[in-house]
Tab-separated table of C-alpha atoms in Angstrom:
chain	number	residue	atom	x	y	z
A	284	UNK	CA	-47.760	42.330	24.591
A	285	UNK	CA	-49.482	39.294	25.596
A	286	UNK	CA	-50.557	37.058	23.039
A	287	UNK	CA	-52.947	34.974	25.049
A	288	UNK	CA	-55.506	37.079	27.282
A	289	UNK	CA	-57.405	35.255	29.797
A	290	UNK	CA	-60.359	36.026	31.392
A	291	UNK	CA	-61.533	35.955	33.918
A	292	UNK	CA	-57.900	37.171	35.588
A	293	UNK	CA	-59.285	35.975	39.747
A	294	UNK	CA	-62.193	33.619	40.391
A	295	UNK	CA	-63.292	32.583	43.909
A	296	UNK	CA	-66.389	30.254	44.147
A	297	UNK	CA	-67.928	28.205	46.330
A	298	UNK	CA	-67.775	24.222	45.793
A	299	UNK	CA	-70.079	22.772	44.463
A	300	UNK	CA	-70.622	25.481	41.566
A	301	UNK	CA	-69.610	25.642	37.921
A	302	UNK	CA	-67.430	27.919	36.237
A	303	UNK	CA	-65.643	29.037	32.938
A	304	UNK	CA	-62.492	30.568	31.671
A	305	UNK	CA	-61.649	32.268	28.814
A	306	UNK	CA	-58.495	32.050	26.387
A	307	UNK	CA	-58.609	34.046	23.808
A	308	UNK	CA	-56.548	35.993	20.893
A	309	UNK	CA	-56.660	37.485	17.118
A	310	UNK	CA	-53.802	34.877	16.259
A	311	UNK	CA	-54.739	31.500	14.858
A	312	UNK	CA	-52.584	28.689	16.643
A	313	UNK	CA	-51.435	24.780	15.484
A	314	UNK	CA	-52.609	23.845	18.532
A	315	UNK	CA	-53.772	24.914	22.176
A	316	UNK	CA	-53.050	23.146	25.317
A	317	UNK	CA	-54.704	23.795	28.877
A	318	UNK	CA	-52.319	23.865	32.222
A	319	UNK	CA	-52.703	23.752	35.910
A	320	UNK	CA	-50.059	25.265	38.359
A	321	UNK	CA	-50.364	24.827	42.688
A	322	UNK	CA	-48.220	26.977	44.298
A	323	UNK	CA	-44.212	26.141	44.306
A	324	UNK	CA	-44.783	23.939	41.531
A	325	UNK	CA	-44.260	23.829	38.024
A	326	UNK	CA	-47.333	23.658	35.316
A	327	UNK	CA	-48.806	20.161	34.937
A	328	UNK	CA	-50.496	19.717	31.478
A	329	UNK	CA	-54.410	18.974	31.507
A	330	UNK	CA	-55.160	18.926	27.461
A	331	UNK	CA	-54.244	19.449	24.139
A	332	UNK	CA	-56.488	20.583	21.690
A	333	UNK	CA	-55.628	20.645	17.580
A	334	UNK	CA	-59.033	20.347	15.512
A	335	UNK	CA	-60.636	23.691	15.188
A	336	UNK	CA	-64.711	23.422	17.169
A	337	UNK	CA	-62.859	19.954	19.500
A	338	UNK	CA	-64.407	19.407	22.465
A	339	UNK	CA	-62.599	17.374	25.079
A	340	UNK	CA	-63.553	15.802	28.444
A	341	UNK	CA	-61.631	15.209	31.787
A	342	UNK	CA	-63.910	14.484	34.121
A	343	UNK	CA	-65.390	17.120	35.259
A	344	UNK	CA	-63.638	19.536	32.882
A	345	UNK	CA	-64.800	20.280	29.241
A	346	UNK	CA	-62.136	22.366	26.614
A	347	UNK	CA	-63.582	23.563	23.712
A	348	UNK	CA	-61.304	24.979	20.934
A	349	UNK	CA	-62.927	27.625	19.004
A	350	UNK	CA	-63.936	26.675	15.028
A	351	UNK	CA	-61.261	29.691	13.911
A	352	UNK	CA	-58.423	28.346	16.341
A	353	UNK	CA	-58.328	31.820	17.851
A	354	UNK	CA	-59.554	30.962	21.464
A	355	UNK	CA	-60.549	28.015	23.795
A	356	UNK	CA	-62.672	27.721	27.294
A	357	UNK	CA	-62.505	25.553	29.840
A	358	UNK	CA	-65.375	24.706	32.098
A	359	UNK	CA	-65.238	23.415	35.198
A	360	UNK	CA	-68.737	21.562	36.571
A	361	UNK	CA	-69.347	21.474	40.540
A	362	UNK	CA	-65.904	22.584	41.857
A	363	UNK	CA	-63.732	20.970	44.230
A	364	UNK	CA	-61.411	22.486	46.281
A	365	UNK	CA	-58.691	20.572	44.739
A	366	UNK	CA	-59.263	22.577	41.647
A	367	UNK	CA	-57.329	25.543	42.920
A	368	UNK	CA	-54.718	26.909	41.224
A	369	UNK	CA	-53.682	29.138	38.354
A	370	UNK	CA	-55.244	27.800	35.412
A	371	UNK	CA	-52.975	28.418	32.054
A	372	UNK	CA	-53.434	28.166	28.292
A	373	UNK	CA	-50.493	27.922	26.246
A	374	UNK	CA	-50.410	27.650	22.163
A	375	UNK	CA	-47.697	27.983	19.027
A	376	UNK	CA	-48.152	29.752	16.964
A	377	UNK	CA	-45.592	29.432	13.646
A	378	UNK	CA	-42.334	28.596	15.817
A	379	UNK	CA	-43.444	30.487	18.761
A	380	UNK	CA	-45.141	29.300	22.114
A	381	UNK	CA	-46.584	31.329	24.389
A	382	UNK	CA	-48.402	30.888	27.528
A	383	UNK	CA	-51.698	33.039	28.689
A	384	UNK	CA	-51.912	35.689	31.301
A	385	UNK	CA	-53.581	32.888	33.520
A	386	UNK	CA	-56.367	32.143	35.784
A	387	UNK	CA	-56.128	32.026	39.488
A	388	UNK	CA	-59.084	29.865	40.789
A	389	UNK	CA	-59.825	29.484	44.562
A	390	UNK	CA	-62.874	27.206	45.325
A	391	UNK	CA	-64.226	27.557	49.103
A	392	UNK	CA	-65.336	24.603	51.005
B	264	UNK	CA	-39.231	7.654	35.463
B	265	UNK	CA	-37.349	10.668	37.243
B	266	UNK	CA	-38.755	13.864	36.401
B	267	UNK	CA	-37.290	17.602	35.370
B	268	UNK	CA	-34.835	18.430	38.172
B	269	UNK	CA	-33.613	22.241	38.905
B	270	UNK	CA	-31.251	23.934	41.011
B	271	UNK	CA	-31.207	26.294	43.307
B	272	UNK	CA	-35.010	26.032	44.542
B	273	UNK	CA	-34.668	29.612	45.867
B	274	UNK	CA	-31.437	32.579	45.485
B	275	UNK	CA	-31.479	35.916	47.274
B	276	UNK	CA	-28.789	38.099	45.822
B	277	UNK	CA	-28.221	41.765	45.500
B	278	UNK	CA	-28.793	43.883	42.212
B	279	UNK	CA	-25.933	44.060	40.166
B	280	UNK	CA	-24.632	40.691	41.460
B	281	UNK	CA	-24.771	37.283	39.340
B	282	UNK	CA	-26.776	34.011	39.481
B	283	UNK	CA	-27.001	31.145	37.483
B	284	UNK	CA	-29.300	28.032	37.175
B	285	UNK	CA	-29.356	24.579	36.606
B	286	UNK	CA	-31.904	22.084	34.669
B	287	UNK	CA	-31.475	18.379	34.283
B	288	UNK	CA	-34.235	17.380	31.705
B	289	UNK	CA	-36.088	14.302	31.407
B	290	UNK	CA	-33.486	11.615	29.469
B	291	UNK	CA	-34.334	11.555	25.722
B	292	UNK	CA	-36.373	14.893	25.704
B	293	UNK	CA	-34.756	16.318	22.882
B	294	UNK	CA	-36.065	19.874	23.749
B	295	UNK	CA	-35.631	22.355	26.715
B	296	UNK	CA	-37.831	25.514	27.544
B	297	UNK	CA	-36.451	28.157	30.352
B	298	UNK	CA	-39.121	30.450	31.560
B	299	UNK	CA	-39.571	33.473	33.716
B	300	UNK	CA	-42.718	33.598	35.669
B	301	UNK	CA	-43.596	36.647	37.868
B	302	UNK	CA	-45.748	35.443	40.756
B	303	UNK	CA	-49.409	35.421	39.311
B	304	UNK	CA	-48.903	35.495	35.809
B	305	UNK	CA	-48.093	32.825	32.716
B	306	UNK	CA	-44.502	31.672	32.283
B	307	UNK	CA	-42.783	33.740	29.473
B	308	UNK	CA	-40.565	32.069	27.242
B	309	UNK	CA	-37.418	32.925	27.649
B	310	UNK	CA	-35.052	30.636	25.308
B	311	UNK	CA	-36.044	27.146	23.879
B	312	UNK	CA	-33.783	24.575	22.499
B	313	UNK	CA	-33.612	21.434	20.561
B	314	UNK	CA	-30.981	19.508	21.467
B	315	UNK	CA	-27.882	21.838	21.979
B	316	UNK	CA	-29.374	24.407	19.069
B	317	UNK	CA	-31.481	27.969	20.074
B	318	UNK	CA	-35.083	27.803	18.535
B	319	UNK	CA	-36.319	30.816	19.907
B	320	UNK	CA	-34.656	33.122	21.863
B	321	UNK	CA	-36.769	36.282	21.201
B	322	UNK	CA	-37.854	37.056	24.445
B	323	UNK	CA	-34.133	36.347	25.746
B	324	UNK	CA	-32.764	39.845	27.456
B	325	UNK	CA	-29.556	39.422	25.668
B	326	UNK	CA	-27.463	42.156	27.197
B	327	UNK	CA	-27.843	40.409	30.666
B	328	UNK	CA	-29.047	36.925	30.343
B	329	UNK	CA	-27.536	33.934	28.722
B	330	UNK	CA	-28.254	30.146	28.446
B	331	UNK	CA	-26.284	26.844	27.414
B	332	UNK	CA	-27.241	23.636	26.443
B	333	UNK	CA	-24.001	21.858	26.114
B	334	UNK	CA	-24.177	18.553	24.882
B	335	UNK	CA	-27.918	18.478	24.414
B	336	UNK	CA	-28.610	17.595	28.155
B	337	UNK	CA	-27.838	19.673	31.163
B	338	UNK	CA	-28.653	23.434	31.060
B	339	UNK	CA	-27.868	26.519	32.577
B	340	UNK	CA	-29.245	30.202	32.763
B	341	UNK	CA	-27.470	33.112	33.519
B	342	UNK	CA	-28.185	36.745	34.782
B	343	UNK	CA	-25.463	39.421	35.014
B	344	UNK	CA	-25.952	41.995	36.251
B	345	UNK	CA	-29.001	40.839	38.066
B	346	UNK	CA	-32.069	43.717	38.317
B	347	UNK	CA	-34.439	43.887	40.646
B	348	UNK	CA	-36.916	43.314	38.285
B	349	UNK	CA	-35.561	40.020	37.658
B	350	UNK	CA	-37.238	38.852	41.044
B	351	UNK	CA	-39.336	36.034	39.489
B	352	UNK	CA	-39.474	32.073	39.605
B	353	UNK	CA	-36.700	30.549	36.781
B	354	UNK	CA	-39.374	27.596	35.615
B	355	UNK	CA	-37.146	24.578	33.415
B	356	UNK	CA	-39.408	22.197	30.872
B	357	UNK	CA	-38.346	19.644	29.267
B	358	UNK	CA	-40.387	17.830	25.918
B	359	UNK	CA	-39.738	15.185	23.331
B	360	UNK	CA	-40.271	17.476	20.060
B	361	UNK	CA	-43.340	18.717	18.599
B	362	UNK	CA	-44.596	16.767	15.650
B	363	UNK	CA	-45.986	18.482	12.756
B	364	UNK	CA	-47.318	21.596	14.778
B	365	UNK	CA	-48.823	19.724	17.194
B	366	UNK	CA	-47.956	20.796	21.084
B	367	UNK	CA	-46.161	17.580	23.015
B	368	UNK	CA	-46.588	17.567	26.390
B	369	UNK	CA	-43.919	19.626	28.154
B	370	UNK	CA	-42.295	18.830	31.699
B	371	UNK	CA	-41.560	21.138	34.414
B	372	UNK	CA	-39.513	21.302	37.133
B	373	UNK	CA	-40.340	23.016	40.566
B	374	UNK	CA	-38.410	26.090	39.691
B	375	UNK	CA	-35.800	28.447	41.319
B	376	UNK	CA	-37.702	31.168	43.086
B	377	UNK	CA	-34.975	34.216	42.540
B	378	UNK	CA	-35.140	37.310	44.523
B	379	UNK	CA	-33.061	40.229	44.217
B	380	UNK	CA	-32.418	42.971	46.794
């Protein structure tokens, strides 16, 4: 049972256009974090998000928590190549963390 | 700063044969994740720990796997028997601890890529 279901599961766009993926669940969590993995490499964390409706920047990335605490999004604006990867959300949930089914994202030049 | 070191990076073995890994953490991170990531997919949790005490170990298969954190530094997983559904990359992380429900930033290393024949 996955706790975390993202969607969508494959994306493949062209650069230069905008995208969004979901993270979603019916469990409320503490707090929700955002990762990206390239292949043979580990996770590397982009954002942590805690208030319930927080919106946070990186550049060109925006992650919005959702008001209940039950889901986030991430969108991407005019993608780069050098945003492939597998995009991951992770969250906790009492004592328990779990990760999301992921995101694999491949942006053609 | 060094960062969250693993070995082996890759293990071919036959079913019903053993295997173990290693994780050096990040010095002072008080708490160490071992996941098991199937190519495509999140990591799953396998066993957490803080310091040299189990957190979570619900997702753990007990009656083959096993993990040690002696001394609250250095760890090691175990599989035996190994399946061949254990074919999957062994991911380490490595955090200081999470303060009042609030996610810290964990650390991984590159992973041991196990496959089993």
């Amino acid at each position: 049972t996955q706790l975390l279901e993202q969607s969508p599961q494959f994306l493949s766009i062209q650069e230069g256009e905008n995208l969004t993926v979901y993270c979603n669940s019916s469990s409320v969590f503490s707090s929700l974090q955002w990762y990206r993995q390239e292949p043979g490499e580990g996770p590397v964390l982009l954002v942590t998000v805690v208030t319930g409706g927080e919106v946070k920047k990186l550049k060109r990335l925006t992650f919005q928590f959702g008001d209940a605490r039950k889901d986030s999004s991430l969108h991407i604006t005019a993608a780069q190549p050098g945003d492939t990867g597998l995009y991951l959300c992770a969250g906790n949930t009492g004592n328990q963390f779990y990760f999301g089914t992921g995101t694999s994202l491949t942006v053609i030049p | 700063e060094a960062g969250v070191a693993q070995s082996p990076r890759y293990k071919i073995i036959e079913k019903r044969q053993s295997v173990a890994f290693w994780c050096n953490p990040i010095s002072g991170h008080a708490t160490l994740y071992w996941y098991q990531q199937i190519l495509g997919q999140g990591p799953k949790l396998l066993i957490q720990f803080q310091n040299n005490g189990v957190v979570d170990d619900s997702q753990l298969p007990k009656d083959r796997f096993s993990a040690e954190r002696l001394k609250g530094v250095d760890s090691t997983l175990k599989i035996q028997p190994a399946k061949l559904e254990d074919s999957a990359v062994y991911l380490c992380a490595s955090s200081l601890a999470a303060s009042g429900g609030v996610l810290g930033t964990q650390y991984f290393g590159p992973g041991t890529r196990l496959l089993v024949l």
